Amino acid sequence: MDEYAIETEGLTKVFRSRWSKRELKAVDDISIRVPRGTTFGLLGPNGAGKTTFVKMLLSCTHPTSGRAKVFGRDSQEPEARRPIGYLPENHRFPTYMTGWGMLEFYGALSGMDSASRRRRIPELLNLVGLDERAHHLRLGKYSKGMLQRVGLAQALIHSPRLLVLDEPSDGVDPVGRKHIRDVLNGLEREGVTIFLNSHLLAEVELFCREVVIIQKGKMALSGTVASLTSGSGYKVEALGVPESLETELRSRARSFRSVEGTLELLFASREEANWAVDRLRASHCELESLARTRSTLEDVFMKTVDGPISGVTAQ
Amino acid sequence: MNGQTFNATAAIIRDTFREAFARKIFWGFFGCCTALLLFLMFIMRVDVVAGALATVSIFGNSLPSTNVQNLVQQTQSVIAGVLYYAGMALAVFASAGLVSAVFEPGRIELLLSKPVSRTHLLLGRFAGNVLVVSANILYLVIGSWIIFGVKTGVWGAGFLLSSLCTIFIFSVLLAVIVLIGVLLDSSAVAIMVTFALMIITPILAQKATLERLLSSEWSRDVLRVLYYVLPKIWEVRGIVQNLILNKPVESWMPVWSTAIFGAVVLAIGIWRFQRRSY
C-alpha cells in the first residue's frame, strides 16, 4: 500500500502563447508529499498557480515537466483518478440536470453500477443537507450554496479515498459552512485524505493539519499548521501600571497597546515575560492575564507572500 | 471495453440525449420531421387501381398518368435529396452547440477528473450526437416510407438506404465539428466550416469540367487534391438517388474516400483532445 495519497516531483507547467511565443511559468518545480489520511491545505494569493497545480493532479492540465502520483499511480492514467473526488472552483454543472440526475451521471462516470448509485444518492443528498424537494429540482433553479452542496455530494458519490476541494464553501452561508466542515471532519475520521484549496485561511487553519503556501508558482512555505503557528510570543495584561514602569516595559516589549486602562504587552521570549511579571508585581500592579500567543495562519500567510520566496520548510 | 467503461460511455450518450431534449434540439428536429411527414400525408392523394394510377393529385392538381412505382421512386428520390441537404444543415446547426458545450470551462475539468479516458469521453459524446440525429432521420425516412407504401403499395428498400447514407455523411461532418470544437472551442466556426464543405463539394464534383476550364497545371493539381481529400457529399447524394431509382452505382469511391476523411479528422480530434490542457 502506498504511503502517500499525493506525491509530486518537480511539477512544472509553462504556458506558451500560441502566437507571441511568450512564456508564463504557472507552476515551478513543486515537489510535495501528502500522507494518506491527512487534511492538507494549499494556499497562495490569486494567480499563484494553485488551480493549475490541482488540475495537473487530476490530469486536466498536462505538466511541462515533472510528475504527479496519486496513491502511487501516475496521475495521467485514468485509473489513478478512480479514488479521487473533485469539486472544482468555478464549476458549471449542466443546468438541465436535477440534483439526482447529476449524481447519477457523475456516479456512472466514476464507475458505479446503477444499484449502488440508487442506494448512495439519497444518502448523500441528505448528508449535504439538500431536502427531498431539491432532489428533483433542476440545477438551474439551485442557489449558489445549494450548488456547492450538490457539488460536494458529486465529489463523494463513489466514496473516494482522496477528496480534492477547490473553495468548497464559496457562496455558502456560515451555517452551511459549518455543515460542510462537519461533513469533512466525518470523512477525515474515516481516513479520507482531504486536499483543500481555499482562500479562507481561518477555515484552513481550523481544518487542515498540513499546508503548503505557493507564490508565483513556487513553493514558498510548507509544514504542519501547528508548527507554523506555534510560539510567536507571550502576552501580558496588567492594570494600574505607573507611567515610569510602562515606559520601561514598553522598551523591552515587541508590541504594546493600552485599552481602557489595561496595558497589553507582547514579549518575544519567556524570560522577558517573566521579567515583566516580576517588575509588575514589585510595583503592586494587578495582573489581568498571562498567555502564550500563537500566530494565526493569516499572519504566516501574509509574512510569506509579502516576503521573498525562500522555500522554507517548517516541521 | 470493460463494464465500468461501458457504463461510463453509456452515461455520456444518455447525457447527450438529455441535453438535446433540454435544449429543445431533439424536439425542434422532431417537430420539423413531423411537419414534413404531415405535409407528405396530406398534400399527396394517390388512388391506385390494379397497380396503375387512376388519379394522382398534388395540391389538388391532377398529374399525368404514370407508372406507380416510377412515380413513387421519383418522389422518394426528390425527398431523399431534400432531406440529405436540408436535414444535414439542420443537424449541423443542432449538433455544433452540443459538442462545444462539453468543452466549457468548469464542465470539462469535472469530466476529465473522472476515471474515463479522453478518447471514451469524446467518442461517447460523438456517438450520442450521431444517435440524436439518427433517431430523427430514421423517424422521417421510415415515416415517409410507410406513408408512400400505404398510399401506393410500393415498398422499395432503396429509400430506407438513404437514411443510412444521410447518417453516414452527418457523422463525417460531425467529426469536423468535433475537431474544430477541440481546436477552437467555437461552435460558430464549426458551423461555418461544415457549411463551407457542403457548398464546396458540389463544385468539386464537377472536377472534369473544372479541369478543362483551368489554365495552369498547378491549379489543376490543387483541384485534384481538394477533390480527393475532401468528403464527396454531393456524389454520395447521387449514389443515394441511384439506389432509390434502382440504377447501378458506377463507383463507390466517393463513399470510402469520404469515410477515410471522416476517420482521419476524428482521429486528429481525439489526438488533439488527449494532448490539450484545460
Coordinates of C-alpha atoms in Angstrom, one line a residue, chain A residues 45-158:
Chain A
P45 CA -2.6 34.5 -3.5
N46 CA -4.7 34.8 -6.6
G47 CA -2.7 33.7 -9.7
A48 CA -0.1 31.8 -7.6
G49 CA -0.7 28.6 -9.6
K50 CA -2.9 26.7 -7.1
T51 CA -5.6 25.8 -9.6
T52 CA -3.0 24.8 -12.3
F53 CA -1.3 22.6 -9.7
V54 CA -4.7 20.9 -8.8
K55 CA -5.5 20.5 -12.5
M56 CA -2.2 18.7 -13.1
L57 CA -3.0 16.3 -10.2
L58 CA -6.2 15.5 -12.0
S59 CA -4.6 15.3 -15.4
C60 CA -6.8 18.1 -16.8
T61 CA -3.6 20.0 -17.5
H62 CA -0.5 18.2 -18.7
P63 CA 2.7 19.1 -16.9
T64 CA 5.6 20.6 -18.9
S65 CA 7.9 18.6 -16.7
G66 CA 7.9 16.6 -13.5
R67 CA 5.3 14.1 -12.5
A68 CA 2.4 13.6 -10.1
K69 CA 1.3 10.4 -8.5
V70 CA -1.9 9.6 -6.8
F71 CA -1.7 6.6 -4.4
G72 CA 1.4 5.6 -6.3
R73 CA -0.1 5.7 -9.8
D74 CA 0.8 8.2 -12.4
S75 CA -1.9 10.8 -12.5
Q76 CA -2.1 10.6 -16.3
E77 CA -3.6 7.1 -16.1
P78 CA -7.4 7.2 -15.9
E79 CA -7.3 4.5 -13.2
A80 CA -5.3 6.9 -11.0
R81 CA -8.4 9.1 -10.9
R82 CA -10.8 6.4 -9.7
P83 CA -10.1 7.1 -5.9
I84 CA -10.4 10.9 -6.4
G85 CA -13.5 13.0 -5.7
Y86 CA -13.2 16.5 -7.0
L87 CA -15.1 19.7 -6.6
P88 CA -13.8 22.5 -8.9
E89 CA -13.9 26.1 -8.0
N90 CA -15.8 27.7 -10.9
H91 CA -17.9 24.7 -11.7
R92 CA -20.6 24.8 -14.4
F93 CA -22.8 21.9 -13.7
P94 CA -25.2 21.2 -16.5
T95 CA -28.3 23.2 -15.6
Y96 CA -30.7 20.8 -17.3
M97 CA -29.9 18.1 -14.8
T98 CA -31.6 17.6 -11.5
G99 CA -29.6 17.1 -8.3
W100 CA -30.4 13.4 -8.5
G101 CA -29.7 13.2 -12.2
M102 CA -26.3 14.9 -11.8
L103 CA -25.2 12.4 -9.1
E104 CA -26.5 9.6 -11.4
F105 CA -24.3 10.9 -14.3
Y106 CA -21.1 11.5 -12.3
G107 CA -21.6 8.3 -10.4
A108 CA -21.8 6.3 -13.6
L109 CA -18.7 8.1 -14.9
S110 CA -16.9 7.2 -11.7
G111 CA -17.6 3.5 -12.4
M112 CA -20.5 2.8 -10.1
D113 CA -23.2 0.4 -11.2
S114 CA -26.9 1.6 -11.1
A115 CA -27.8 -0.3 -7.9
S116 CA -25.0 1.3 -5.9
R117 CA -26.0 4.7 -7.3
R118 CA -29.6 4.3 -6.3
R119 CA -28.6 3.4 -2.8
R120 CA -25.9 6.1 -2.4
I121 CA -27.7 9.1 -4.0
P122 CA -30.4 9.7 -1.4
E123 CA -27.9 9.1 1.4
L124 CA -25.5 11.7 0.0
L125 CA -28.2 14.4 -0.8
N126 CA -29.3 14.1 2.8
L127 CA -25.7 14.2 4.1
V128 CA -25.0 17.5 2.4
G129 CA -28.3 18.9 3.6
L130 CA -30.4 19.0 0.5
D131 CA -34.1 18.2 1.2
E132 CA -36.4 15.9 -0.8
R133 CA -37.7 18.9 -2.9
A134 CA -34.2 19.7 -4.1
H135 CA -33.6 16.1 -5.3
H136 CA -35.7 16.5 -8.4
L137 CA -35.2 20.2 -8.9
R138 CA -33.2 21.3 -12.0
L139 CA -29.7 22.7 -11.1
G140 CA -30.7 25.9 -12.9
K141 CA -33.0 26.6 -10.1
Y142 CA -30.4 25.9 -7.3
S143 CA -28.9 28.8 -5.3
K144 CA -25.1 29.1 -5.1
G145 CA -25.0 27.4 -1.7
M146 CA -27.1 24.5 -3.0
L147 CA -24.8 24.1 -6.0
Q148 CA -21.8 23.8 -3.6
R149 CA -23.6 21.2 -1.6
V150 CA -24.6 19.1 -4.6
G151 CA -21.1 19.6 -5.9
L152 CA -19.7 18.1 -2.7
A153 CA -22.2 15.3 -3.0
Q154 CA -21.0 14.7 -6.5
A155 CA -17.4 14.5 -5.3
L156 CA -18.3 12.0 -2.7
I157 CA -20.6 9.8 -4.8
H158 CA -18.1 6.9 -5.3

